[in-house]
PDB file of C-alpha atoms in Angstrom:
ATOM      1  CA  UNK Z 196    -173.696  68.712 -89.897  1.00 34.00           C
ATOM      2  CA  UNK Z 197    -176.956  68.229 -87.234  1.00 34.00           C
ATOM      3  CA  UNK Z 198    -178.840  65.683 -90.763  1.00 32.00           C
ATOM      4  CA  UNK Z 199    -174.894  63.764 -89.536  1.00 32.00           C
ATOM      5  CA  UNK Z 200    -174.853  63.846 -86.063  1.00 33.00           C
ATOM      6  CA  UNK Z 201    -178.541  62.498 -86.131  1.00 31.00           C
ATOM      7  CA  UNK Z 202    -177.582  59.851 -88.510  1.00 33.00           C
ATOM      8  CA  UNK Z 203    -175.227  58.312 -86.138  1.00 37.00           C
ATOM      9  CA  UNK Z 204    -177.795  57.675 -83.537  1.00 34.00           C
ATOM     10  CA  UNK Z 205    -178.944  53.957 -82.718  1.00 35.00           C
ATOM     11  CA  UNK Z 206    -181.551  51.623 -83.897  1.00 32.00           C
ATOM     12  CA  UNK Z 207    -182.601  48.608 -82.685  1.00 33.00           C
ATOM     13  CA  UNK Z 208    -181.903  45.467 -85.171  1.00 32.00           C
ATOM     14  CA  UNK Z 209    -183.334  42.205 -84.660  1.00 32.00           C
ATOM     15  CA  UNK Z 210    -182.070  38.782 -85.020  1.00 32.00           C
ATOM     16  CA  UNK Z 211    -178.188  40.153 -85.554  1.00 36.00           C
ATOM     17  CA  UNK Z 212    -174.863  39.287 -84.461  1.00 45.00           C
ATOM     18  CA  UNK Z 213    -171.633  41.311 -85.040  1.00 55.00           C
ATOM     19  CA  UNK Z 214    -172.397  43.619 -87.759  1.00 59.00           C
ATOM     20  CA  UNK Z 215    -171.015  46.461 -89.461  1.00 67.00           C
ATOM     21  CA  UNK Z 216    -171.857  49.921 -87.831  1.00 77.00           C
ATOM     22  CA  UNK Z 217    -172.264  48.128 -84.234  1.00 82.00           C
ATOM     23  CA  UNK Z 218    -171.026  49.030 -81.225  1.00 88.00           C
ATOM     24  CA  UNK Z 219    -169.624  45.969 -79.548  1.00 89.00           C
ATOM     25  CA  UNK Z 220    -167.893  45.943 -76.325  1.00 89.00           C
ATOM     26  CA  UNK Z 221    -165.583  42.881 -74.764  1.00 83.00           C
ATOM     27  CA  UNK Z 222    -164.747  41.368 -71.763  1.00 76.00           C
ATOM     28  CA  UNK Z 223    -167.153  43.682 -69.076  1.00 78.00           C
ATOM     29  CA  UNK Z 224    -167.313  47.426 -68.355  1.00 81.00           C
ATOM     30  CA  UNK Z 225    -163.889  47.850 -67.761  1.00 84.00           C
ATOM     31  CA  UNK Z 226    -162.989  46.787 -70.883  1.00 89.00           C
ATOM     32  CA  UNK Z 227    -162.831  49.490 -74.602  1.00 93.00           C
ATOM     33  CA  UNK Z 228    -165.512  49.249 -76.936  1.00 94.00           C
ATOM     34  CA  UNK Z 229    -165.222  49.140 -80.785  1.00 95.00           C
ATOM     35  CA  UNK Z 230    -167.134  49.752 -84.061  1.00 95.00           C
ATOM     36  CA  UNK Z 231    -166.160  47.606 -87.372  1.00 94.00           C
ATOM     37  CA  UNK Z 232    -167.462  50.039 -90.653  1.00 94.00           C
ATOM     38  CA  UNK Z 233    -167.163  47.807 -93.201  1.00 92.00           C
ATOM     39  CA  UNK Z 234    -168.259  48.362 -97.039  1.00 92.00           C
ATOM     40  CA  UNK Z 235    -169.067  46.089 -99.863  1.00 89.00           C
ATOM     41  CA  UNK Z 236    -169.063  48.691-102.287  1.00 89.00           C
ATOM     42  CA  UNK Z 237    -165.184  49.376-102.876  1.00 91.00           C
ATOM     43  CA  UNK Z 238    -165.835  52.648-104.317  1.00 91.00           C
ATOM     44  CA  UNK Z 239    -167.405  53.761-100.566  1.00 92.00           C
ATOM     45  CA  UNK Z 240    -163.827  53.041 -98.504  1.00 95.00           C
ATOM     46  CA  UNK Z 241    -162.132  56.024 -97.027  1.00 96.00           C
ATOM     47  CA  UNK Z 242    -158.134  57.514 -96.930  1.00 97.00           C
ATOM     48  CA  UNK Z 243    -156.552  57.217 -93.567  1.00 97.00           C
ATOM     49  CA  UNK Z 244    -157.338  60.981 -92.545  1.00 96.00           C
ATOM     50  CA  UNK Z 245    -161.075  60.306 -93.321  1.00 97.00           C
ATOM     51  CA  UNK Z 246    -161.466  57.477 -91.100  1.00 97.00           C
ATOM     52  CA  UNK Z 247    -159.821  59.182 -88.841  1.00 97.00           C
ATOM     53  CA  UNK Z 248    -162.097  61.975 -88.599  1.00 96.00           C
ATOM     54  CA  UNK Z 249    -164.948  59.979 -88.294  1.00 95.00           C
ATOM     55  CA  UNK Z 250    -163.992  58.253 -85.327  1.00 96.00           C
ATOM     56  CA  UNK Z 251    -163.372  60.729 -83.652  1.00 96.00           C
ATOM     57  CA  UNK Z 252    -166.621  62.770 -84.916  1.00 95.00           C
ATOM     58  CA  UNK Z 253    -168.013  59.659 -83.459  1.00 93.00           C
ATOM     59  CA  UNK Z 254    -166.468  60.343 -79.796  1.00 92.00           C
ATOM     60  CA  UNK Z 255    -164.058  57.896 -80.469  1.00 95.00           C
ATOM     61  CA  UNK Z 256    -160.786  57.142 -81.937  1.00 96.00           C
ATOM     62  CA  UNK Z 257    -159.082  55.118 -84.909  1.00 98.00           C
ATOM     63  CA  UNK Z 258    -158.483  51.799 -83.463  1.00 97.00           C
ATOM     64  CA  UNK Z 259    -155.186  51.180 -81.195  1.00 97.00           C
ATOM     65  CA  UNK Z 260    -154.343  47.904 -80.807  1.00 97.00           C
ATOM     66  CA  UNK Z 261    -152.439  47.767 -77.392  1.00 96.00           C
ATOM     67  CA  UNK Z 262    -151.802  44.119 -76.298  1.00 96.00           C
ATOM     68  CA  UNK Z 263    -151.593  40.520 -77.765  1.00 97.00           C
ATOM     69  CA  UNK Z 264    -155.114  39.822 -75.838  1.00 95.00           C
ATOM     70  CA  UNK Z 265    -156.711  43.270 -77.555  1.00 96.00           C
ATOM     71  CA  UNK Z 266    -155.396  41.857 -80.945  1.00 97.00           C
ATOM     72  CA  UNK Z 267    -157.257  38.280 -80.029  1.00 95.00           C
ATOM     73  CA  UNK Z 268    -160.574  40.460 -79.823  1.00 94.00           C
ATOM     74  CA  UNK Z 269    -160.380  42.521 -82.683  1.00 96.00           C
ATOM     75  CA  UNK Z 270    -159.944  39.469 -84.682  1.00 95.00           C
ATOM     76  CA  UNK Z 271    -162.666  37.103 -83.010  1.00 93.00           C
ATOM     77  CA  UNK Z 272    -165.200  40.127 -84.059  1.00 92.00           C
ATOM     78  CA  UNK Z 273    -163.979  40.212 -87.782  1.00 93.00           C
ATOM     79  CA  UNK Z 274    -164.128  36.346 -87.370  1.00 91.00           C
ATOM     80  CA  UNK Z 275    -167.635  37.137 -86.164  1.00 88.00           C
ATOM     81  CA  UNK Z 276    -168.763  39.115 -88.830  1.00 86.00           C
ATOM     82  CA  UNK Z 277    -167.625  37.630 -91.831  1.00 82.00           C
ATOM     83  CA  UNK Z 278    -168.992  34.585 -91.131  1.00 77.00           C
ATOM     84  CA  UNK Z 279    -172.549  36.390 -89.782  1.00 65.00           C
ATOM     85  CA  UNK Z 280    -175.770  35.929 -91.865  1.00 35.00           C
ATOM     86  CA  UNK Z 281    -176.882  39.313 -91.801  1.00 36.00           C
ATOM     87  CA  UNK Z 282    -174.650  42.138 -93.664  1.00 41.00           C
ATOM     88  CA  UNK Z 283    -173.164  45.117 -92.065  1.00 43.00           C
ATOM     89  CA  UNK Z 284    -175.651  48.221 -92.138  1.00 41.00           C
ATOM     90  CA  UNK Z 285    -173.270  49.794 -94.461  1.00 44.00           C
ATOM     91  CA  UNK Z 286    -174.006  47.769 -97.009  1.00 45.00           C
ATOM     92  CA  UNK Z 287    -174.471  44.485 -98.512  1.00 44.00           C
ATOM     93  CA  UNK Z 288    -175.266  41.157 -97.041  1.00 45.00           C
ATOM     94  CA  UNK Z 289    -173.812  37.555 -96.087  1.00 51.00           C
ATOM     95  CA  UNK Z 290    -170.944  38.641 -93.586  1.00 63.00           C
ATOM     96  CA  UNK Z 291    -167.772  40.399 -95.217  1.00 74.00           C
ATOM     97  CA  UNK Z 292    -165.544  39.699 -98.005  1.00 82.00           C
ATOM     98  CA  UNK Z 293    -161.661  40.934 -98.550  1.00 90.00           C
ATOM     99  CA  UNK Z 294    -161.034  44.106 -97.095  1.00 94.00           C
ATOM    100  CA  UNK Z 295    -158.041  46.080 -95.130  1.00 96.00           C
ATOM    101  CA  UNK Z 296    -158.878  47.797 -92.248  1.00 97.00           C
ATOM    102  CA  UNK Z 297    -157.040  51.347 -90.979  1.00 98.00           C
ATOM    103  CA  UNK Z 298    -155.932  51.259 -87.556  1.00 98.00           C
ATOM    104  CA  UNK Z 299    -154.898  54.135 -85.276  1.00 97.00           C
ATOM    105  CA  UNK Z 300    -150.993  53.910 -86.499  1.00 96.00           C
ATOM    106  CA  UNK Z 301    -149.416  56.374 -88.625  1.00 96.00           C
ATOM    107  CA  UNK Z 302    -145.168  57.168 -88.912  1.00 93.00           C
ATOM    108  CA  UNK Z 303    -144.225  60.607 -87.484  1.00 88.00           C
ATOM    109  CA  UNK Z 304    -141.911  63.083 -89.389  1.00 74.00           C
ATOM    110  CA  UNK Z 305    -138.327  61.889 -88.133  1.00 52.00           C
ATOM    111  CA  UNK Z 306    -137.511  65.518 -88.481  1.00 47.00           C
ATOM    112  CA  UNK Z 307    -139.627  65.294 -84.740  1.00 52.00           C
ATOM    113  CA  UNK Z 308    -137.697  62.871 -83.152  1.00 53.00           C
ATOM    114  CA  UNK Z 309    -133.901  64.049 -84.007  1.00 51.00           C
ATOM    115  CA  UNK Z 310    -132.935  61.093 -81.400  1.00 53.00           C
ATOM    116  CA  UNK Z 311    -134.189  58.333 -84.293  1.00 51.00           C
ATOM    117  CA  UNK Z 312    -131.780  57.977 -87.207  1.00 49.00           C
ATOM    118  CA  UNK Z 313    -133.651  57.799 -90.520  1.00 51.00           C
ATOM    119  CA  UNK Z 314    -132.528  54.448 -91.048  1.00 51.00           C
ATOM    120  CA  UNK Z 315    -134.233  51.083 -92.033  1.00 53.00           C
ATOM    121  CA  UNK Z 316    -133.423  49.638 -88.460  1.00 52.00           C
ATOM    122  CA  UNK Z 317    -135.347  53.177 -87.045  1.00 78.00           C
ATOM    123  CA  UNK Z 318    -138.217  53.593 -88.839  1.00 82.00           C
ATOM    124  CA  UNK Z 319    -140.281  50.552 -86.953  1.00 86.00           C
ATOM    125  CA  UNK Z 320    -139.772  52.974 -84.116  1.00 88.00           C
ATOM    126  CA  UNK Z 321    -141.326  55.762 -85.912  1.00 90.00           C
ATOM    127  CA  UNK Z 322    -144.772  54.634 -86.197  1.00 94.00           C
ATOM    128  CA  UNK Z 323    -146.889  56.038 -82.944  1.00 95.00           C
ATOM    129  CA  UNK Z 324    -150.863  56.003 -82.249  1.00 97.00           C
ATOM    130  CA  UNK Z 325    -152.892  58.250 -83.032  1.00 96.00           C
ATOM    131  CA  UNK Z 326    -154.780  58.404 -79.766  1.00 95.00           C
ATOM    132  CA  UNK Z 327    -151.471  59.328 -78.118  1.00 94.00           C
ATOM    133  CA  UNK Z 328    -151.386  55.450 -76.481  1.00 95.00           C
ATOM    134  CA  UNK Z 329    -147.591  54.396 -76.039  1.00 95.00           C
ATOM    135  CA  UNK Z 330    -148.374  50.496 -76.403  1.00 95.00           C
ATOM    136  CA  UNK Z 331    -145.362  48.535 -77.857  1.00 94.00           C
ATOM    137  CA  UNK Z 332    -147.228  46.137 -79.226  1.00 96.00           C
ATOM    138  CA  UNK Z 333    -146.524  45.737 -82.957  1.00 96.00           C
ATOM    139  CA  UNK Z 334    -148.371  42.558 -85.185  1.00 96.00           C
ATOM    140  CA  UNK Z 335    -146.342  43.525 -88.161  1.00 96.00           C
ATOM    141  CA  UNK Z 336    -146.517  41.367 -91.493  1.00 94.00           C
ATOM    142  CA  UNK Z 337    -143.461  39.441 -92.519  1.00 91.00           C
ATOM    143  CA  UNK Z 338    -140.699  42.314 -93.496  1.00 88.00           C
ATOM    144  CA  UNK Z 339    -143.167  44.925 -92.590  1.00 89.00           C
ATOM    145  CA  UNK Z 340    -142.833  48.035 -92.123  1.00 92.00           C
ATOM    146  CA  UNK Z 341    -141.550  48.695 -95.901  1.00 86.00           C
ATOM    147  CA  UNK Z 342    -141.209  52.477 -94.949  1.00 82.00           C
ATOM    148  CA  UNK Z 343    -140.816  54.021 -98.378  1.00 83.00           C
ATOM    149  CA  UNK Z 344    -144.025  56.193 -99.006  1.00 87.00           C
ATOM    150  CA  UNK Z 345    -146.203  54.581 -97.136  1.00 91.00           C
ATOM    151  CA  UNK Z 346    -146.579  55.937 -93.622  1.00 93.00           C
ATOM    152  CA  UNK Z 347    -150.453  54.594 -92.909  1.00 96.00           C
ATOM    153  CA  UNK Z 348    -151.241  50.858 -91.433  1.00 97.00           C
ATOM    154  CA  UNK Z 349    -153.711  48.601 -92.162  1.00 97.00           C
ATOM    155  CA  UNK Z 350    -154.846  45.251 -90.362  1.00 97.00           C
ATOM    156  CA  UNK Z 351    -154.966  42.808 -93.269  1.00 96.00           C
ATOM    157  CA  UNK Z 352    -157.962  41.107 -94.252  1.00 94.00           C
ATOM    158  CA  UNK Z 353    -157.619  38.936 -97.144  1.00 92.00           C
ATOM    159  CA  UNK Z 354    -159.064  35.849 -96.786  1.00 90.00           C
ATOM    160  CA  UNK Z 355    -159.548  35.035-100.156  1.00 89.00           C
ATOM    161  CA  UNK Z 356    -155.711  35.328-101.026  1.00 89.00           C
ATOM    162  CA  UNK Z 357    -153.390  33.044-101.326  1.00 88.00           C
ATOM    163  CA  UNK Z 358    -150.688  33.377 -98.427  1.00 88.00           C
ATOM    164  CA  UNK Z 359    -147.289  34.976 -98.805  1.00 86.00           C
ATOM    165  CA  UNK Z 360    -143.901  34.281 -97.102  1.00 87.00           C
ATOM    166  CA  UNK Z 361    -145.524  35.532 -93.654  1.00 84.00           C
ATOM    167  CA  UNK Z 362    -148.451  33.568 -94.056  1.00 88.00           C
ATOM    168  CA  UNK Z 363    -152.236  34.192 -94.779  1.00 90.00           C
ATOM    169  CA  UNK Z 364    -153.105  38.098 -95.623  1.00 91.00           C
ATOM    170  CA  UNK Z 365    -155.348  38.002 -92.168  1.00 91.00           C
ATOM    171  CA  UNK Z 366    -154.702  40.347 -89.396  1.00 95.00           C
ATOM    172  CA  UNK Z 367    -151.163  41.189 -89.460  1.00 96.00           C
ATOM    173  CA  UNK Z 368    -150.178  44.991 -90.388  1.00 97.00           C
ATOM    174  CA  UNK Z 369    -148.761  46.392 -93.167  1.00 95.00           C
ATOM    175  CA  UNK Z 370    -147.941  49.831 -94.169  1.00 95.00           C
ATOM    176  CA  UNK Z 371    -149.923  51.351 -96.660  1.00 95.00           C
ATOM    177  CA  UNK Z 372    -149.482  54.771 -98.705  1.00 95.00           C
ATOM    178  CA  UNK Z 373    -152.647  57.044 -96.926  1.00 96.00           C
ATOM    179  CA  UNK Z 374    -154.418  57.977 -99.584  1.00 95.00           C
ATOM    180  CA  UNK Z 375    -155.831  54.832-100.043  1.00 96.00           C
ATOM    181  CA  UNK Z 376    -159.166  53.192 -99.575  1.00 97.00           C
ATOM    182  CA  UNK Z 377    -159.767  50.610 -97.060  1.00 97.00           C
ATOM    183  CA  UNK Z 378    -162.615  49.863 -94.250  1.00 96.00           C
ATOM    184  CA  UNK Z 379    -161.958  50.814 -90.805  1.00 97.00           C
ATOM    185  CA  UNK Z 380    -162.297  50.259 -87.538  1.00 97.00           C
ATOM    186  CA  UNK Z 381    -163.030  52.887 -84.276  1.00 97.00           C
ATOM    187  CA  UNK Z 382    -162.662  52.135 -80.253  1.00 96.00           C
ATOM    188  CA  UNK Z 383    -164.141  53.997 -77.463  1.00 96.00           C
ATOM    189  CA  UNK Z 384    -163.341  53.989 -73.789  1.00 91.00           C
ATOM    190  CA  UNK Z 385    -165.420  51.940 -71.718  1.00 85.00           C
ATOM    191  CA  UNK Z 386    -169.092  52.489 -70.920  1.00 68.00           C
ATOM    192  CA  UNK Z 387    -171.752  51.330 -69.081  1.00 46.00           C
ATOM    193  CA  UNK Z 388    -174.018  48.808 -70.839  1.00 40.00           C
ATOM    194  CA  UNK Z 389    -176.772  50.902 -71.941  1.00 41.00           C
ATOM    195  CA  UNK Z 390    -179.207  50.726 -75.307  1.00 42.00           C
ATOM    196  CA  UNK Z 391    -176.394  51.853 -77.531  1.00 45.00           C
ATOM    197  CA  UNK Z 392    -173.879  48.715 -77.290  1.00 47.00           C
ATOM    198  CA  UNK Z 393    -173.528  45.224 -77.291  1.00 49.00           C
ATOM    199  CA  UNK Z 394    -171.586  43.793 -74.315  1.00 49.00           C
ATOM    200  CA  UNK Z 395    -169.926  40.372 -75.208  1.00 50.00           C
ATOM    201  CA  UNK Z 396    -167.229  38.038 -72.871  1.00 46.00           C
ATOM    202  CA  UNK Z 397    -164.410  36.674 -73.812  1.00 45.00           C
ATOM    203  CA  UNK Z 398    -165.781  33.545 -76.087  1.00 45.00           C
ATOM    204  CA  UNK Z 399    -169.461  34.145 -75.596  1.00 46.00           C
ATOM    205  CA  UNK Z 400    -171.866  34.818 -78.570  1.00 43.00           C
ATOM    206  CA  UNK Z 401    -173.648  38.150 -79.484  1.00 40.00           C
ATOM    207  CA  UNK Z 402    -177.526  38.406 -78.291  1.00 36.00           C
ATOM    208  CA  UNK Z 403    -180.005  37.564 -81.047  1.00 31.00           C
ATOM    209  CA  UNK Z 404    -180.939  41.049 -80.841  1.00 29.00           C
ATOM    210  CA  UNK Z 405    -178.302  44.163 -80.814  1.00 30.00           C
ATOM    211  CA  UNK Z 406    -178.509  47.553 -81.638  1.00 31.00           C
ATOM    212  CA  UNK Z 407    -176.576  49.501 -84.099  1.00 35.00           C
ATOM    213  CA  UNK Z 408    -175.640  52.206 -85.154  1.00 39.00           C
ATOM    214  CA  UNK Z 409    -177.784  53.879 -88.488  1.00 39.00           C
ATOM    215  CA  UNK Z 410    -177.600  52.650 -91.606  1.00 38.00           C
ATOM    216  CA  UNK Z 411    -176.060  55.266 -93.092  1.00 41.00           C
ATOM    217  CA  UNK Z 412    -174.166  57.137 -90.484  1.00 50.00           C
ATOM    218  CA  UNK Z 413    -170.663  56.259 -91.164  1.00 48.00           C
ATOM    219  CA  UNK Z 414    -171.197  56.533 -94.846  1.00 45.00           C
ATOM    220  CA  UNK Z 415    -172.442  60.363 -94.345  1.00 48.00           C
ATOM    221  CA  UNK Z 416    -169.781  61.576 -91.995  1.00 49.00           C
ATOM    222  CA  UNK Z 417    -166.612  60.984 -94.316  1.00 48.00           C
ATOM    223  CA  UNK Z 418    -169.129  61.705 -97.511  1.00 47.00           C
ATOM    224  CA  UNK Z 419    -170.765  64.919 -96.436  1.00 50.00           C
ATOM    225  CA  UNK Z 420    -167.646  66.575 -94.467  1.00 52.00           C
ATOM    226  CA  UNK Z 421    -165.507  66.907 -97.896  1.00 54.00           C
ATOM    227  CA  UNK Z 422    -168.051  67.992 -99.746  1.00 57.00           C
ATOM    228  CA  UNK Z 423    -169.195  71.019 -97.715  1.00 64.00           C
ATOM    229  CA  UNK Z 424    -167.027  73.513 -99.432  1.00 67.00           C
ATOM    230  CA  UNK Z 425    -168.217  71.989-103.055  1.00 69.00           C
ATOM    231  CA  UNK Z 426    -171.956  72.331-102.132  1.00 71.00           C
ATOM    232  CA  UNK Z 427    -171.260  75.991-100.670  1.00 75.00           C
ATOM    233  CA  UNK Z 428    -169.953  76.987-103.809  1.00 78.00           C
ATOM    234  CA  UNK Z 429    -173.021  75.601-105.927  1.00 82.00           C
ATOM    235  CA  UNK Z 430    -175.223  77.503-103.298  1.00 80.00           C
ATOM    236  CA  UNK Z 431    -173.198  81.289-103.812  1.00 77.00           C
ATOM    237  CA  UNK Z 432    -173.481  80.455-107.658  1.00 80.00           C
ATOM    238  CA  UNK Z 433    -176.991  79.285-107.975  1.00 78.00           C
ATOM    239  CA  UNK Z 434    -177.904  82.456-105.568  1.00 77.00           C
ATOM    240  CA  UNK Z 435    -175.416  84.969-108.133  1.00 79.00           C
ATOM    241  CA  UNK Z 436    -177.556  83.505-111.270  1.00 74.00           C
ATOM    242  CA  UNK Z 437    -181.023  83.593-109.406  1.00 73.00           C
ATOM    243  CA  UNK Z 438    -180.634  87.519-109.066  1.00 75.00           C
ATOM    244  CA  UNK Z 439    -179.305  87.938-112.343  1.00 77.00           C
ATOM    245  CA  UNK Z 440    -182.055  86.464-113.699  1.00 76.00           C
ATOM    246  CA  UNK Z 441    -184.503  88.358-111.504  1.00 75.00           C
ATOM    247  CA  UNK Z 442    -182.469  91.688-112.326  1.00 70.00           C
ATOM    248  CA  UNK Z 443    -183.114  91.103-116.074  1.00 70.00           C
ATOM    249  CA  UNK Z 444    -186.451  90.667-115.898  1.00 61.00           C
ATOM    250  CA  UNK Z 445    -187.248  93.481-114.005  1.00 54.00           C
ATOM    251  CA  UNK Z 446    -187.404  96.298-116.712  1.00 52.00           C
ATOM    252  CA  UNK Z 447    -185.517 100.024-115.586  1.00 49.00           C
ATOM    253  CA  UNK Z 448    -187.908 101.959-115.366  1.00 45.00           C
ATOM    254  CA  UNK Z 449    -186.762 105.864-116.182  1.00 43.00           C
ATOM    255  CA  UNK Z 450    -187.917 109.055-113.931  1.00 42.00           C
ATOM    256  CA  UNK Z 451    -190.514 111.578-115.564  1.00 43.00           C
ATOM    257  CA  UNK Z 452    -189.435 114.749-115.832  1.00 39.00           C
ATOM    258  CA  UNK Z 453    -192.337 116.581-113.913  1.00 44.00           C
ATOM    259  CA  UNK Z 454    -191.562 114.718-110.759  1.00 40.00           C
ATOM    260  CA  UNK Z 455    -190.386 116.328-107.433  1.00 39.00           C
ATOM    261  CA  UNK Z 456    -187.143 114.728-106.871  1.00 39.00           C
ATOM    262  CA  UNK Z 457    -186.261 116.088-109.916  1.00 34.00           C
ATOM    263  CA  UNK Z 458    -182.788 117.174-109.895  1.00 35.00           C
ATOM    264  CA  UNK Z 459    -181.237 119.756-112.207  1.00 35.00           C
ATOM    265  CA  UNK Z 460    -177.810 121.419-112.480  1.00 37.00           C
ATOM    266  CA  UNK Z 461    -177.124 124.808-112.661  1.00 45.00           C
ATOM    267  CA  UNK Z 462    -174.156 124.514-114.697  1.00 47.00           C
ATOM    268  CA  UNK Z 463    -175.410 123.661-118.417  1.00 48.00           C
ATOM    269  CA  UNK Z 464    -174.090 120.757-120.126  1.00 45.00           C
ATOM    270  CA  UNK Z 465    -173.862 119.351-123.535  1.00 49.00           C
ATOM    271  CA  UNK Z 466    -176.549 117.082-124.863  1.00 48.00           C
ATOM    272  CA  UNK Z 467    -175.488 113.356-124.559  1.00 43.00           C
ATOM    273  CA  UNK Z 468    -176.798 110.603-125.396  1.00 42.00           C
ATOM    274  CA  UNK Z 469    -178.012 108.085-122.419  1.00 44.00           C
ATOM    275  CA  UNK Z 470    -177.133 104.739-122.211  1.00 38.00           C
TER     276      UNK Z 470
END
């Protein structure tokens, strides 16, 4: 957990804008502050409950996206970075390519809230944030929320694909089942500019030179965590075979009979044979 926590500290990066891994924060002090983790590799993307965690290992939380003008920001900086010459720090290069993004909403058990019906009409009202904000604001796709199985949201990022009936596949929500794999996104409550973050206003570009967060951080807090109890287990076997091993190889050796600690009974027994 400490190799983890040290991987998430900041380096400085030269000749950057917005990229993956980077603390970026809008509009002046008073203002949240967010991180984009964004991976090439498809196979690298996280479940729901994973980015979850790591935001908030982070000291943060999955993003909430709590006002038209918050919405505007969030999609300037993935404007920002996929059209960015350098690649995000979690891998790859030449800005970003298709690729959802979890945000901090997630439908509660109805079974909760006996005041909402479990109807179609209802289950819009279901959906909460997960950092226990109570914004209204909702950028749902066209005839989103489904709310069958899936009870997880995603910001869409699609550029590639061809649009549906409620447009291009860019930035609107959509429910998703949470077991699936998509990039995410964390925010942070406002803090003082400091070595850590990026400060940016509202239309102004990134400094040539930023610092972000390691290059590997993100990817070892959601890879390590689940694999803790896997690499325990290898550790108790490999130590069980180690002193089997060592226990065979170290030959019994039997006491002599004209020792001290001898011990005899007084009661006679039969002869047997030692094994």
């Amino acid at each position: 957990m400490l190799v983890v926590v040290m991987a998430m500290l900041v380096v400085p990066v030269e000749a950057a804008r917005v990229v993956s891994g980077q603390t970026v924060c809008v509009g002046g002090p008073e203002r949240p502050c967010y991180k984009i983790a964004y991976f090439h590799d498809v196979s690298s993307r996280v479940a729901f409950r994973e980015a979850r965690q790591a935001c908030e290992m982070d000291e943060g939380s999955l993003l909430s996206i709590e006002s038209p003008t918050e919405q505007t920001d969030i999609e300037n900086l993935l404007q920002e970075l996929r059209s960015g010459a350098v690649g995000g720090v979690t891998g790859g290069g030449g800005g970003i390519a298709d690729g959802d993004f979890w945000i901090g909403l997630t439908r509660v058990d109805a079974v909760d809230h006996t005041e909402l019906s479990n109807t179609f009409a209802s289950c819009p009202q279901l959906y909460q944030w997960t950092d226990g904000s109570v914004a209204a604001f909702r950028n749902w796709y066209f005839d989103e929320p489904s709310c069958g199985g899936e009870a997880c949201v995603v910001m869409y990022h699609q550029p590639t694909a061809l649009p549906g009936l409620g447009g291009a596949y860019l930035y609107q929500w959509n429910d998703d089942r949470c077991n699936m794999k998509h990039n995410f996104i964390c925010k942070y409550e406002p803090v003082t500019t400091g070595g850590g973050v990026v400060t940016q206003s509202a239309g102004e570009a990134v400094p040539s030179q930023v610092t972000t967060a390691g290059a590997s951080g993100m990817l070892l807090l959601y890879i390590v965590i689940p694999t803790i109890p896997l690499l325990l287990l290898i550790l108790v076997a490999s130590g069980t075979c180690c002193f089997q091993m060592i226990s065979r190889s170290d030959p019994r050796t039997k006491t002599a009979a004209n020792q001290s600690n001898l011990w005899i009974s007084r009661t006679p027994k039969p002869d047997s044979m030692e094994v």
